[in-house]
PDB file of C-alpha atoms in Angstrom:
ATOM      1  CA  MET A 983       2.782 -23.035 -39.317  1.00  0.00           C
ATOM      2  CA  GLU A 984       3.556 -19.376 -40.059  1.00  0.00           C
ATOM      3  CA  LYS A 985       2.868 -18.028 -43.541  1.00  0.00           C
ATOM      4  CA  ALA A 986       5.526 -16.457 -45.727  1.00  0.00           C
ATOM      5  CA  ILE A 987       6.026 -14.831 -49.100  1.00  0.00           C
ATOM      6  CA  LEU A 988       9.347 -15.491 -50.831  1.00  0.00           C
ATOM      7  CA  MET A 989      10.865 -13.023 -53.274  1.00  0.00           C
ATOM      8  CA  GLY A 990      13.948 -13.946 -55.278  1.00  0.00           C
ATOM      9  CA  PRO A 991      16.596 -14.863 -56.078  1.00  0.00           C
ATOM     10  CA  PHE A 992      17.197 -11.706 -58.092  1.00  0.00           C
ATOM     11  CA  ILE A 993      20.273 -11.699 -60.335  1.00  0.00           C
ATOM     12  CA  GLY A 994      19.571  -8.843 -62.800  1.00  0.00           C
ATOM     13  CA  GLU A 995      20.340  -5.142 -63.121  1.00  0.00           C
ATOM     14  CA  LEU A 996      19.998  -2.714 -60.229  1.00  0.00           C
ATOM     15  CA  TYR A 997      17.217  -0.596 -61.697  1.00  0.00           C
ATOM     16  CA  TRP A 998      15.286  -3.659 -62.862  1.00  0.00           C
ATOM     17  CA  GLU A 999      15.260  -4.778 -59.246  1.00  0.00           C
ATOM     18  CA  CYS A1000      14.649  -1.333 -57.775  1.00  0.00           C
ATOM     19  CA  GLY A1001      11.908  -0.260 -60.185  1.00  0.00           C
ATOM     20  CA  ARG A1002      10.392  -3.514 -61.439  1.00  0.00           C
ATOM     21  CA  PHE A1003      10.650  -6.077 -58.649  1.00  0.00           C
ATOM     22  CA  ALA A1004      11.358  -4.773 -55.129  1.00  0.00           C
ATOM     23  CA  PRO A1005       8.297  -2.422 -55.042  1.00  0.00           C
ATOM     24  CA  MET A1006       6.017  -5.458 -54.804  1.00  0.00           C
ATOM     25  CA  LEU A1007       7.096  -5.909 -51.180  1.00  0.00           C
ATOM     26  CA  PRO A1008       5.634  -2.642 -49.784  1.00  0.00           C
ATOM     27  CA  LYS A1009       2.495  -3.248 -51.871  1.00  0.00           C
ATOM     28  CA  PHE A1010       2.066  -6.645 -50.209  1.00  0.00           C
ATOM     29  CA  LYS A1011       2.854  -5.360 -46.739  1.00  0.00           C
ATOM     30  CA  LEU A1012       0.958  -2.066 -46.747  1.00  0.00           C
ATOM     31  CA  GLU A1013      -2.001  -2.913 -48.993  1.00  0.00           C
ATOM     32  CA  THR A1014      -2.579  -6.413 -50.399  1.00  0.00           C
ATOM     33  CA  TYR A1015      -1.893  -8.315 -47.164  1.00  0.00           C
ATOM     34  CA  LYS A1016      -2.230  -5.453 -44.697  1.00  0.00           C
ATOM     35  CA  ASP A1017      -2.723  -6.687 -41.099  1.00  0.00           C
ATOM     36  CA  LYS A1018      -2.079 -10.276 -42.205  1.00  0.00           C
ATOM     37  CA  ASP A1019       0.460 -12.329 -40.265  1.00  0.00           C
ATOM     38  CA  ILE A1020       2.873 -13.020 -43.113  1.00  0.00           C
ATOM     39  CA  LYS A1021       6.657 -13.065 -43.089  1.00  0.00           C
ATOM     40  CA  TYR A1022       8.520 -11.598 -46.060  1.00  0.00           C
ATOM     41  CA  ILE A1023      11.710 -13.424 -47.014  1.00  0.00           C
ATOM     42  CA  ILE A1024      13.936 -11.890 -49.685  1.00  0.00           C
ATOM     43  CA  MET A1025      16.901 -13.410 -51.517  1.00  0.00           C
ATOM     44  CA  THR A1026      19.183 -10.947 -53.275  1.00  0.00           C
ATOM     45  CA  ARG A1027      22.757  -9.671 -53.194  1.00  0.00           C
ATOM     46  CA  PRO A1028      23.728  -8.225 -49.788  1.00  0.00           C
ATOM     47  CA  ASP A1029      24.573  -4.867 -51.414  1.00  0.00           C
ATOM     48  CA  ARG A1030      20.910  -4.597 -52.458  1.00  0.00           C
ATOM     49  CA  PHE A1031      19.303  -5.544 -49.153  1.00  0.00           C
ATOM     50  CA  ASP A1032      18.161  -1.972 -48.529  1.00  0.00           C
ATOM     51  CA  LEU A1033      15.864  -2.020 -51.569  1.00  0.00           C
ATOM     52  CA  TYR A1034      13.674  -4.077 -49.201  1.00  0.00           C
ATOM     53  CA  GLY A1035      15.160  -2.886 -45.917  1.00  0.00           C
ATOM     54  CA  LYS A1036      12.871  -2.709 -42.910  1.00  0.00           C
ATOM     55  CA  SER A1037       9.944  -4.109 -44.914  1.00  0.00           C
ATOM     56  CA  ALA A1038      11.623  -7.514 -45.041  1.00  0.00           C
ATOM     57  CA  ASP A1039      11.556 -10.004 -42.187  1.00  0.00           C
ATOM     58  CA  ILE A1040      14.442 -12.140 -43.438  1.00  0.00           C
ATOM     59  CA  LEU A1041      17.125 -11.039 -45.905  1.00  0.00           C
ATOM     60  CA  VAL A1042      18.919 -13.981 -47.486  1.00  0.00           C
ATOM     61  CA  PRO A1043      22.309 -13.257 -49.112  1.00  0.00           C
ATOM     62  CA  LEU A1044      22.788 -14.315 -52.732  1.00  0.00           C
ATOM     63  CA  ARG A1045      26.451 -14.659 -53.662  1.00  0.00           C
ATOM     64  CA  ILE A1046      27.456 -15.619 -57.189  1.00  0.00           C
ATOM     65  CA  ASN A1047      31.015 -16.319 -58.314  1.00  0.00           C
ATOM     66  CA  GLY A1048      32.087 -13.795 -60.928  1.00  0.00           C
ATOM     67  CA  ASP A1049      29.201 -11.427 -60.300  1.00  0.00           C
ATOM     68  CA  TYR A1050      30.158  -7.899 -61.488  1.00  0.00           C
ATOM     69  CA  GLU A1051      33.552  -9.172 -62.618  1.00  0.00           C
ATOM     70  CA  ASN A1052      32.860 -11.019 -65.847  1.00  0.00           C
ATOM     71  CA  LYS A1053      29.100 -11.519 -65.667  1.00  0.00           C
ATOM     72  CA  GLN A1054      27.326  -8.189 -65.948  1.00  0.00           C
ATOM     73  CA  PRO A1055      23.631  -8.034 -65.001  1.00  0.00           C
ATOM     74  CA  ASN A1056      21.355  -7.695 -68.019  1.00  0.00           C
ATOM     75  CA  CYS A1057      17.693  -6.789 -67.435  1.00  0.00           C
ATOM     76  CA  PHE A1058      16.241  -9.582 -65.246  1.00  0.00           C
ATOM     77  CA  SER A1059      19.197 -11.933 -65.798  1.00  0.00           C
ATOM     78  CA  LEU A1060      22.958 -12.170 -65.534  1.00  0.00           C
ATOM     79  CA  ASN A1061      25.070 -12.509 -68.666  1.00  0.00           C
ATOM     80  CA  GLY A1062      26.714 -15.910 -68.872  1.00  0.00           C
ATOM     81  CA  PHE A1063      24.828 -17.341 -65.881  1.00  0.00           C
ATOM     82  CA  SER A1064      23.168 -20.661 -66.628  1.00  0.00           C
ATOM     83  CA  GLY A1065      19.419 -21.056 -66.308  1.00  0.00           C
ATOM     84  CA  LYS A1066      20.024 -24.469 -64.777  1.00  0.00           C
ATOM     85  CA  GLU A1067      22.045 -22.971 -61.922  1.00  0.00           C
ATOM     86  CA  TYR A1068      19.487 -20.207 -61.449  1.00  0.00           C
ATOM     87  CA  HIS A1069      16.638 -22.696 -61.053  1.00  0.00           C
ATOM     88  CA  ARG A1070      18.752 -24.791 -58.674  1.00  0.00           C
ATOM     89  CA  ILE A1071      19.035 -21.697 -56.436  1.00  0.00           C
ATOM     90  CA  VAL A1072      15.284 -21.002 -56.805  1.00  0.00           C
ATOM     91  CA  LYS A1073      14.375 -24.544 -55.739  1.00  0.00           C
ATOM     92  CA  SER A1074      16.876 -24.577 -52.886  1.00  0.00           C
ATOM     93  CA  PHE A1075      15.518 -21.270 -51.558  1.00  0.00           C
ATOM     94  CA  PHE A1076      11.950 -22.590 -51.644  1.00  0.00           C
ATOM     95  CA  ALA A1077      12.884 -25.934 -50.095  1.00  0.00           C
ATOM     96  CA  LYS A1078      14.747 -24.352 -47.190  1.00  0.00           C
ATOM     97  CA  TYR A1079      11.953 -22.025 -46.105  1.00  0.00           C
ATOM     98  CA  SER A1080       9.024 -24.327 -46.895  1.00  0.00           C
ATOM     99  CA  GLU A1081      10.245 -26.480 -44.015  1.00  0.00           C
ATOM    100  CA  ARG A1082       9.514 -23.622 -41.599  1.00  0.00           C
ATOM    101  CA  PHE A1083       6.725 -21.685 -43.315  1.00  0.00           C
ATOM    102  CA  LYS A1084       3.622 -22.187 -45.378  1.00  0.00           C
ATOM    103  CA  ILE A1085       4.593 -20.425 -48.605  1.00  0.00           C
ATOM    104  CA  VAL A1086       1.800 -18.118 -49.811  1.00  0.00           C
ATOM    105  CA  LYS A1087       3.749 -16.954 -52.898  1.00  0.00           C
ATOM    106  CA  HIS A1088       7.197 -17.433 -54.347  1.00  0.00           C
ATOM    107  CA  ILE A1089       7.989 -14.630 -56.787  1.00  0.00           C
ATOM    108  CA  TYR A1090      11.100 -14.633 -58.934  1.00  0.00           C
ATOM    109  CA  PRO A1091      11.939 -13.405 -62.436  1.00  0.00           C
ATOM    110  CA  ASP A1092      11.560 -15.580 -65.494  1.00  0.00           C
ATOM    111  CA  ILE A1093      15.013 -15.324 -67.079  1.00  0.00           C
ATOM    112  CA  SER A1094      14.305 -17.596 -70.043  1.00  0.00           C
ATOM    113  CA  LYS A1095      14.986 -16.443 -73.589  1.00  0.00           C
ATOM    114  CA  GLY A1096      12.704 -13.556 -74.559  1.00  0.00           C
ATOM    115  CA  LYS A1097      11.312 -13.200 -71.033  1.00  0.00           C
ATOM    116  CA  TYR A1098      14.287 -11.674 -69.214  1.00  0.00           C
ATOM    117  CA  VAL A1099      13.905  -8.423 -71.183  1.00  0.00           C
ATOM    118  CA  ASN A1100      10.174  -8.033 -70.463  1.00  0.00           C
ATOM    119  CA  LYS A1101       9.826  -4.729 -68.573  1.00  0.00           C
ATOM    120  CA  ASN A1102       6.260  -5.624 -67.588  1.00  0.00           C
ATOM    121  CA  GLN A1103       6.915  -9.126 -66.297  1.00  0.00           C
ATOM    122  CA  PHE A1104       5.595  -7.874 -62.965  1.00  0.00           C
ATOM    123  CA  PRO A1105       2.669  -5.420 -63.470  1.00  0.00           C
ATOM    124  CA  ARG A1106       3.027  -1.859 -62.184  1.00  0.00           C
ATOM    125  CA  LYS A1107      -0.392  -2.091 -60.522  1.00  0.00           C
ATOM    126  CA  ASP A1108       1.123  -4.655 -58.147  1.00  0.00           C
ATOM    127  CA  MET A1109       3.803  -2.238 -56.953  1.00  0.00           C
ATOM    128  CA  LEU A1110       4.136   0.546 -54.429  1.00  0.00           C
ATOM    129  CA  PHE A1111       7.184   2.713 -55.030  1.00  0.00           C
ATOM    130  CA  ARG A1112       8.231   3.238 -51.448  1.00  0.00           C
ATOM    131  CA  TYR A1113      11.484   2.168 -49.839  1.00  0.00           C
ATOM    132  CA  PHE A1114      12.445   1.649 -46.208  1.00  0.00           C
ATOM    133  CA  PRO A1115      16.245   1.353 -45.860  1.00  0.00           C
ATOM    134  CA  ARG A1116      17.555   0.054 -42.569  1.00  0.00           C
ATOM    135  CA  ASN A1117      18.192   2.472 -39.702  1.00  0.00           C
ATOM    136  CA  GLU A1118      21.994   2.360 -39.858  1.00  0.00           C
ATOM    137  CA  ASN A1119      21.863   4.091 -43.250  1.00  0.00           C
ATOM    138  CA  TYR A1120      20.121   7.111 -41.701  1.00  0.00           C
ATOM    139  CA  LYS A1121      22.689   7.372 -38.916  1.00  0.00           C
ATOM    140  CA  ILE A1122      25.595   7.204 -41.377  1.00  0.00           C
ATOM    141  CA  ILE A1123      24.112   9.933 -43.588  1.00  0.00           C
ATOM    142  CA  ASP A1124      23.362  12.153 -40.591  1.00  0.00           C
ATOM    143  CA  ASP A1125      27.008  11.844 -39.528  1.00  0.00           C
ATOM    144  CA  PHE A1126      28.164  12.344 -43.130  1.00  0.00           C
ATOM    145  CA  LEU A1127      26.239  15.584 -43.584  1.00  0.00           C
ATOM    146  CA  GLY A1128      26.840  16.931 -40.086  1.00  0.00           C
ATOM    147  CA  GLN A1129      25.520  20.462 -39.675  1.00  0.00           C
ATOM    148  CA  ASN A1130      25.395  21.091 -43.417  1.00  0.00           C
ATOM    149  CA  LYS A1131      21.738  21.868 -44.157  1.00  0.00           C
ATOM    150  CA  LYS A1132      22.116  23.331 -47.634  1.00  0.00           C
ATOM    151  CA  PRO A1133      19.923  21.876 -50.418  1.00  0.00           C
ATOM    152  CA  ILE A1134      21.425  18.663 -51.765  1.00  0.00           C
ATOM    153  CA  VAL A1135      22.344  18.133 -55.405  1.00  0.00           C
ATOM    154  CA  ILE A1136      23.188  14.539 -56.285  1.00  0.00           C
ATOM    155  CA  LEU A1137      25.683  14.112 -59.114  1.00  0.00           C
ATOM    156  CA  ALA A1138      25.542  10.735 -60.889  1.00  0.00           C
ATOM    157  CA  PRO A1139      28.753  10.378 -62.973  1.00  0.00           C
ATOM    158  CA  ARG A1140      28.269   6.793 -64.165  1.00  0.00           C
ATOM    159  CA  PHE A1141      31.286   5.411 -66.071  1.00  0.00           C
ATOM    160  CA  ARG A1142      31.824   1.790 -67.080  1.00  0.00           C
ATOM    161  CA  LYS A1143      34.888   0.456 -68.832  1.00  0.00           C
ATOM    162  CA  GLY A1144      34.139   0.021 -72.532  1.00  0.00           C
ATOM    163  CA  PHE A1145      30.612   1.412 -72.161  1.00  0.00           C
ATOM    164  CA  ARG A1146      29.292   3.406 -75.115  1.00  0.00           C
ATOM    165  CA  ARG A1147      27.328   5.809 -72.905  1.00  0.00           C
ATOM    166  CA  ASN A1148      30.235   7.154 -70.867  1.00  0.00           C
ATOM    167  CA  TRP A1149      30.625  10.935 -70.639  1.00  0.00           C
ATOM    168  CA  LYS A1150      34.234  12.103 -70.521  1.00  0.00           C
ATOM    169  CA  ASN A1151      33.458  15.669 -69.444  1.00  0.00           C
ATOM    170  CA  TRP A1152      32.718  15.056 -65.759  1.00  0.00           C
ATOM    171  CA  PRO A1153      36.062  16.523 -64.536  1.00  0.00           C
ATOM    172  CA  GLU A1154      35.428  19.673 -66.563  1.00  0.00           C
ATOM    173  CA  PHE A1155      31.882  19.836 -65.177  1.00  0.00           C
ATOM    174  CA  TYR A1156      33.255  19.555 -61.622  1.00  0.00           C
ATOM    175  CA  ASN A1157      35.591  22.475 -62.328  1.00  0.00           C
ATOM    176  CA  LEU A1158      32.691  24.635 -63.502  1.00  0.00           C
ATOM    177  CA  ILE A1159      30.841  23.968 -60.252  1.00  0.00           C
ATOM    178  CA  CYS A1160      33.879  24.729 -58.100  1.00  0.00           C
ATOM    179  CA  ASN A1161      34.619  27.929 -59.960  1.00  0.00           C
ATOM    180  CA  ASP A1162      31.168  29.242 -59.096  1.00  0.00           C
ATOM    181  CA  LYS A1163      31.564  30.280 -55.456  1.00  0.00           C
ATOM    182  CA  LYS A1164      27.954  31.362 -55.118  1.00  0.00           C
ATOM    183  CA  LEU A1165      26.774  27.937 -56.226  1.00  0.00           C
ATOM    184  CA  LEU A1166      29.087  26.190 -53.770  1.00  0.00           C
ATOM    185  CA  ASN A1167      27.903  28.467 -50.990  1.00  0.00           C
ATOM    186  CA  ASN A1168      24.225  27.728 -51.628  1.00  0.00           C
ATOM    187  CA  PHE A1169      24.256  23.994 -52.383  1.00  0.00           C
ATOM    188  CA  ASN A1170      25.681  20.738 -51.104  1.00  0.00           C
ATOM    189  CA  PHE A1171      26.946  18.680 -54.063  1.00  0.00           C
ATOM    190  CA  ILE A1172      27.289  14.953 -53.424  1.00  0.00           C
ATOM    191  CA  ILE A1173      28.806  12.510 -55.921  1.00  0.00           C
ATOM    192  CA  CYS A1174      26.986   9.171 -55.925  1.00  0.00           C
ATOM    193  CA  GLY A1175      28.224   6.107 -57.737  1.00  0.00           C
ATOM    194  CA  LYS A1176      29.425   2.560 -57.350  1.00  0.00           C
ATOM    195  CA  GLU A1177      33.126   1.879 -56.832  1.00  0.00           C
ATOM    196  CA  ASP A1178      34.928   1.410 -60.173  1.00  0.00           C
ATOM    197  CA  GLU A1179      31.782   2.463 -62.079  1.00  0.00           C
ATOM    198  CA  TYR A1180      31.839   6.245 -61.710  1.00  0.00           C
ATOM    199  CA  ILE A1181      34.169   9.223 -62.161  1.00  0.00           C
ATOM    200  CA  PRO A1182      35.174  10.748 -58.814  1.00  0.00           C
ATOM    201  CA  ASP A1183      36.561  14.230 -58.442  1.00  0.00           C
ATOM    202  CA  GLU A1184      40.347  13.720 -58.374  1.00  0.00           C
ATOM    203  CA  LYS A1185      40.742  16.920 -56.356  1.00  0.00           C
ATOM    204  CA  ASN A1186      38.331  15.608 -53.711  1.00  0.00           C
ATOM    205  CA  ARG A1187      36.295  18.834 -53.591  1.00  0.00           C
ATOM    206  CA  PHE A1188      32.872  17.220 -53.053  1.00  0.00           C
ATOM    207  CA  LEU A1189      31.276  14.829 -50.644  1.00  0.00           C
ATOM    208  CA  ASP A1190      31.515  11.376 -52.230  1.00  0.00           C
ATOM    209  CA  MET A1191      29.125   8.598 -51.215  1.00  0.00           C
ATOM    210  CA  ALA A1192      31.491   5.829 -52.392  1.00  0.00           C
ATOM    211  CA  LYS A1193      34.049   6.951 -49.806  1.00  0.00           C
ATOM    212  CA  ILE A1194      31.711   6.533 -46.824  1.00  0.00           C
ATOM    213  CA  ASN A1195      32.416   3.589 -44.541  1.00  0.00           C
ATOM    214  CA  ILE A1196      29.406   1.296 -44.363  1.00  0.00           C
ATOM    215  CA  GLY A1197      28.447  -1.130 -41.600  1.00  0.00           C
ATOM    216  CA  ASP A1198      26.938  -4.590 -41.338  1.00  0.00           C
ATOM    217  CA  THR A1199      23.372  -3.311 -41.678  1.00  0.00           C
ATOM    218  CA  SER A1200      23.885  -0.609 -44.287  1.00  0.00           C
ATOM    219  CA  SER A1201      24.760  -0.492 -47.987  1.00  0.00           C
ATOM    220  CA  ARG A1202      25.613   1.932 -50.776  1.00  0.00           C
ATOM    221  CA  ILE A1203      22.084   1.658 -52.143  1.00  0.00           C
ATOM    222  CA  GLY A1204      20.748   2.236 -48.623  1.00  0.00           C
ATOM    223  CA  LEU A1205      22.779   5.436 -48.309  1.00  0.00           C
ATOM    224  CA  LEU A1206      21.573   6.561 -51.739  1.00  0.00           C
ATOM    225  CA  LEU A1207      17.928   6.005 -50.797  1.00  0.00           C
ATOM    226  CA  VAL A1208      18.353   8.099 -47.646  1.00  0.00           C
ATOM    227  CA  LEU A1209      20.014  10.888 -49.658  1.00  0.00           C
ATOM    228  CA  MET A1210      17.122  10.793 -52.134  1.00  0.00           C
ATOM    229  CA  GLU A1211      14.744  11.600 -49.286  1.00  0.00           C
ATOM    230  CA  LYS A1212      16.703  14.804 -48.733  1.00  0.00           C
ATOM    231  CA  ALA A1213      17.741  15.751 -52.299  1.00  0.00           C
ATOM    232  CA  SER A1214      16.499  18.704 -54.334  1.00  0.00           C
ATOM    233  CA  LEU A1215      18.019  17.744 -57.702  1.00  0.00           C
ATOM    234  CA  VAL A1216      19.694  14.739 -59.345  1.00  0.00           C
ATOM    235  CA  CYS A1217      22.001  15.443 -62.281  1.00  0.00           C
ATOM    236  CA  GLY A1218      23.545  12.801 -64.537  1.00  0.00           C
ATOM    237  CA  SER A1219      23.498  10.810 -67.747  1.00  0.00           C
ATOM    238  CA  GLN A1220      20.661   8.315 -68.163  1.00  0.00           C
ATOM    239  CA  SER A1221      21.279   5.581 -65.625  1.00  0.00           C
ATOM    240  CA  ALA A1222      19.847   4.001 -62.494  1.00  0.00           C
ATOM    241  CA  ILE A1223      20.525   6.880 -60.075  1.00  0.00           C
ATOM    242  CA  PRO A1224      18.493   9.562 -61.913  1.00  0.00           C
ATOM    243  CA  ASN A1225      15.736   6.981 -62.407  1.00  0.00           C
ATOM    244  CA  ILE A1226      15.687   6.304 -58.666  1.00  0.00           C
ATOM    245  CA  GLY A1227      15.425  10.060 -58.170  1.00  0.00           C
ATOM    246  CA  LEU A1228      12.259  10.028 -60.282  1.00  0.00           C
ATOM    247  CA  LEU A1229      10.796   7.306 -58.049  1.00  0.00           C
ATOM    248  CA  TYR A1230      11.440   9.612 -55.084  1.00  0.00           C
ATOM    249  CA  LYS A1231       9.783  12.576 -56.870  1.00  0.00           C
ATOM    250  CA  VAL A1232      13.080  14.445 -56.897  1.00  0.00           C
ATOM    251  CA  GLU A1233      13.634  16.841 -59.798  1.00  0.00           C
ATOM    252  CA  VAL A1234      16.011  15.336 -62.360  1.00  0.00           C
ATOM    253  CA  LEU A1235      18.359  16.816 -64.963  1.00  0.00           C
ATOM    254  CA  GLU A1236      19.403  14.025 -67.299  1.00  0.00           C
ATOM    255  CA  PHE A1237      20.981  13.590 -70.720  1.00  0.00           C
ATOM    256  CA  GLY A1238      21.179  10.646 -73.061  1.00  0.00           C
ATOM    257  CA  CYS A1239      19.684   8.826 -76.020  1.00  0.00           C
ATOM    258  CA  GLN A1240      16.324   7.483 -74.770  1.00  0.00           C
ATOM    259  CA  LYS A1241      14.181  10.473 -73.852  1.00  0.00           C
ATOM    260  CA  THR A1242      10.739   8.820 -73.848  1.00  0.00           C
ATOM    261  CA  LEU A1243      11.947   5.831 -71.846  1.00  0.00           C
ATOM    262  CA  HIS A1244      13.397   7.998 -69.089  1.00  0.00           C
ATOM    263  CA  THR A1245      10.866  10.829 -69.021  1.00  0.00           C
ATOM    264  CA  VAL A1246       7.693   8.766 -69.425  1.00  0.00           C
ATOM    265  CA  THR A1247       8.133   4.994 -69.008  1.00  0.00           C
ATOM    266  CA  TYR A1248      10.404   5.175 -65.955  1.00  0.00           C
ATOM    267  CA  ASN A1249       8.754   8.324 -64.587  1.00  0.00           C
ATOM    268  CA  VAL A1250       5.901   6.561 -62.816  1.00  0.00           C
ATOM    269  CA  ASN A1251       5.373   9.421 -60.349  1.00  0.00           C
ATOM    270  CA  HIS A1252       5.362  12.164 -63.017  1.00  0.00           C
ATOM    271  CA  SER A1253       8.355  13.805 -61.361  1.00  0.00           C
ATOM    272  CA  PRO A1254       9.806  17.020 -62.826  1.00  0.00           C
ATOM    273  CA  ILE A1255      12.530  16.150 -65.325  1.00  0.00           C
ATOM    274  CA  THR A1256      14.601  18.068 -67.845  1.00  0.00           C
ATOM    275  CA  PHE A1257      16.070  15.726 -70.460  1.00  0.00           C
ATOM    276  CA  ILE A1258      18.776  16.823 -72.899  1.00  0.00           C
ATOM    277  CA  GLU A1259      18.883  14.563 -75.944  1.00  0.00           C
ATOM    278  CA  ASN A1260      22.494  13.675 -76.674  1.00  0.00           C
ATOM    279  CA  LYS A1261      22.855  10.401 -78.561  1.00  0.00           C
ATOM    280  CA  GLY A1262      26.624  10.684 -78.882  1.00  0.00           C
ATOM    281  CA  TYR A1263      27.246  11.380 -75.179  1.00  0.00           C
ATOM    282  CA  ASP A1264      29.454  14.261 -76.251  1.00  0.00           C
ATOM    283  CA  LEU A1265      27.497  17.035 -74.548  1.00  0.00           C
ATOM    284  CA  GLN A1266      29.510  20.163 -73.779  1.00  0.00           C
ATOM    285  CA  SER A1267      30.004  20.543 -70.036  1.00  0.00           C
ATOM    286  CA  ASN A1268      28.846  24.172 -70.029  1.00  0.00           C
ATOM    287  CA  VAL A1269      25.492  23.164 -71.556  1.00  0.00           C
ATOM    288  CA  LEU A1270      24.751  20.819 -68.653  1.00  0.00           C
ATOM    289  CA  PHE A1271      26.141  23.313 -66.141  1.00  0.00           C
ATOM    290  CA  ASN A1272      24.018  26.221 -67.379  1.00  0.00           C
ATOM    291  CA  GLU A1273      20.880  24.080 -67.359  1.00  0.00           C
ATOM    292  CA  MET A1274      21.625  22.942 -63.819  1.00  0.00           C
ATOM    293  CA  LYS A1275      22.129  26.526 -62.630  1.00  0.00           C
ATOM    294  CA  LYS A1276      18.821  27.530 -64.157  1.00  0.00           C
ATOM    295  CA  LEU A1277      16.988  24.730 -62.340  1.00  0.00           C
ATOM    296  CA  LEU A1278      18.668  25.530 -59.020  1.00  0.00           C
ATOM    297  CA  ARG A1279      17.689  29.198 -58.916  1.00  0.00           C
ATOM    298  CA  LYS A1280      14.497  28.455 -57.018  1.00  0.00           C
ATOM    299  CA  TYR A1281      16.503  26.850 -54.191  1.00  0.00           C
ATOM    300  CA  GLU A1282      19.180  29.520 -53.753  1.00  0.00           C
ATOM    301  CA  GLY A1283      19.733  30.538 -50.157  1.00  0.00           C
ATOM    302  CA  LYS A1284      17.225  28.005 -48.857  1.00  0.00           C
ATOM    303  CA  GLU A1285      17.988  25.374 -46.244  1.00  0.00           C
ATOM    304  CA  ASN A1286      16.155  22.037 -46.074  1.00  0.00           C
ATOM    305  CA  ALA A1287      14.652  22.632 -49.521  1.00  0.00           C
ATOM    306  CA  LYS A1288      12.932  19.265 -49.688  1.00  0.00           C
TER     307      LYS A1288
END
């Protein structure tokens, strides 16, 4: 009987999966069980498949009624989702694949009270922060960028309805960029965000990842991971996208209320980061713009900066 490692189901926040769970897979495959004949079977939402991508042997879709509608992810868990139902899915996942494989490990988050918020539930020493999105994502991004080889700046304008950390000045910030012709000539600005959870440019002056058509073996997160391989700078309020940039060793310009968390705790690769403390999320757009221009000077006029 073939051996397998099961990972999931995962029902929590994106970054908690990206930075605190998914990186165990490449560690297993490239180091811990290198050259061992083991299948890796992952259960997560289809829109997160590319966090595991080509490292996984079987990707099992997790679909939950109400997910992202009235049950927001929260750390390792999902608000309002019963532990009983979660453990039913866990047991069903194990039962299905234990019929075909000898299960070496089954790893899934402990979402019980007090445990679901534990950032170190899975030790960092057991992780390798490398990602291998599926091939279709690379083809889509190549087509998306075309012949444009200018250094890439990822803009991360996260905005959630009723969220205290929203920044209302993104449209004004976009205008500052577009009014600087030299900046537009030297850099390729790409807005990255999840549908209904970001502020697009109403004048449609930038490339926008959310407007790209995806296929059966691609995803928004897969496209983002490919862009991170090419990016020179990520700019945004504290959120998952700048944190993913840090995992990719991309320089980050970020603002928010938790400086140590985002510059030290999440910055496992000691990536270059400029953090503007702004607890009220009322930063003036010109402050962020001027800081971004200063950081971009070293890339001016350069193609393929990464």
